[in-house]
Tab-separated table of C-alpha atoms in Angstrom:
chain	number	residue	atom	x	y	z
A	1	UNK	CA	10.671	13.004	-4.621
A	2	UNK	CA	10.767	10.520	-2.027
A	3	UNK	CA	14.518	9.137	-1.598
A	4	UNK	CA	15.871	6.590	0.884
A	5	UNK	CA	17.320	3.015	1.165
A	6	UNK	CA	15.956	0.398	-1.027
A	7	UNK	CA	14.303	-1.955	1.403
A	8	UNK	CA	12.702	0.910	3.107
A	9	UNK	CA	11.331	2.303	-0.458
A	10	UNK	CA	10.487	-1.323	-1.180
A	11	UNK	CA	8.318	-1.517	2.063
A	12	UNK	CA	6.525	1.724	1.419
A	13	UNK	CA	5.926	0.682	-2.269
A	14	UNK	CA	4.199	-2.498	-1.343
A	15	UNK	CA	1.432	-0.712	0.755
A	16	UNK	CA	1.257	2.758	-0.990
A	17	UNK	CA	0.449	4.064	-4.202
A	18	UNK	CA	0.975	7.449	-6.044
A	19	UNK	CA	-1.402	10.066	-4.640
A	20	UNK	CA	-1.619	11.941	-7.882
A	21	UNK	CA	-2.292	9.009	-10.531
A	22	UNK	CA	-3.320	6.226	-8.200
A	23	UNK	CA	-0.734	3.817	-9.959
A	24	UNK	CA	1.553	1.466	-8.136
A	25	UNK	CA	4.841	2.547	-6.968
A	26	UNK	CA	8.165	1.045	-8.074
A	27	UNK	CA	11.835	1.614	-6.474
A	28	UNK	CA	14.109	2.968	-9.027
A	29	UNK	CA	17.194	4.774	-9.274
A	30	UNK	CA	17.485	8.520	-10.232
A	31	UNK	CA	19.015	9.108	-13.516
A	32	UNK	CA	20.826	12.072	-12.446
A	33	UNK	CA	21.428	11.543	-8.732
A	34	UNK	CA	23.105	8.467	-7.318
A	35	UNK	CA	20.193	7.211	-4.902
A	36	UNK	CA	17.121	5.186	-4.636
A	37	UNK	CA	13.561	6.837	-5.293
A	38	UNK	CA	9.847	6.061	-5.851
A	39	UNK	CA	8.431	6.309	-9.041
A	40	UNK	CA	4.862	5.797	-10.096
A	41	UNK	CA	3.717	3.770	-13.063
A	42	UNK	CA	3.154	7.142	-14.937
A	43	UNK	CA	7.053	7.517	-15.094
A	44	UNK	CA	6.441	10.367	-12.423
A	45	UNK	CA	8.669	10.875	-8.988
A	46	UNK	CA	5.888	11.823	-6.450
A	47	UNK	CA	6.089	13.940	-3.640
A	48	UNK	CA	3.181	12.502	-1.754
A	49	UNK	CA	1.816	8.701	-1.571
A	50	UNK	CA	-1.387	7.382	-0.370
A	51	UNK	CA	-1.834	4.174	1.747
A	52	UNK	CA	-3.587	1.222	-0.072
A	53	UNK	CA	-6.065	-0.118	2.725
A	54	UNK	CA	-5.957	-3.788	3.449
A	55	UNK	CA	-9.040	-5.997	3.197
A	56	UNK	CA	-9.544	-5.955	6.944
A	57	UNK	CA	-9.307	-2.096	6.780
A	58	UNK	CA	-11.732	-2.018	3.944
A	59	UNK	CA	-14.136	-4.220	5.857
A	60	UNK	CA	-13.948	-1.861	9.058
A	61	UNK	CA	-14.413	1.104	6.975
A	62	UNK	CA	-17.521	-0.355	5.373
A	63	UNK	CA	-16.239	-0.266	1.762
A	64	UNK	CA	-15.608	-3.912	1.457
A	65	UNK	CA	-18.640	-5.865	-0.439
A	66	UNK	CA	-20.211	-8.848	1.159
A	67	UNK	CA	-18.786	-12.066	0.052
A	68	UNK	CA	-16.288	-14.781	0.651
A	69	UNK	CA	-13.741	-12.285	1.879
A	70	UNK	CA	-15.840	-10.582	4.313
A	71	UNK	CA	-16.818	-13.956	5.742
A	72	UNK	CA	-13.462	-14.771	6.202
A	73	UNK	CA	-12.633	-11.606	8.014
A	74	UNK	CA	-15.829	-12.144	10.500
A	75	UNK	CA	-14.999	-15.749	11.099
A	76	UNK	CA	-11.264	-14.977	11.930
A	77	UNK	CA	-12.394	-11.951	14.076
A	78	UNK	CA	-14.896	-14.287	16.111
A	79	UNK	CA	-11.945	-16.834	16.434
A	80	UNK	CA	-9.750	-14.440	17.766
A	81	UNK	CA	-12.235	-13.220	20.474
A	82	UNK	CA	-12.958	-16.697	21.588
A	83	UNK	CA	-9.200	-17.578	22.130
A	84	UNK	CA	-8.737	-14.614	24.687
């Protein structure tokens, strides 16, 4: 079970998922302990979480399919390279 302050857990929940079930994480209060915890969509309190890669990370790993999103990432990287 992952415990912590509300804001810290909320930030973790936005970019991670349950490693066991692959479901989104929520910040909840534990029913028996007076603390905030991460809970997955399967009503499970995970001990491990997995990072959800951003679209840019997926592109760099080669797992993002070609299309408008990939084109925008390429345009943005070219634009940043020209401005330096």
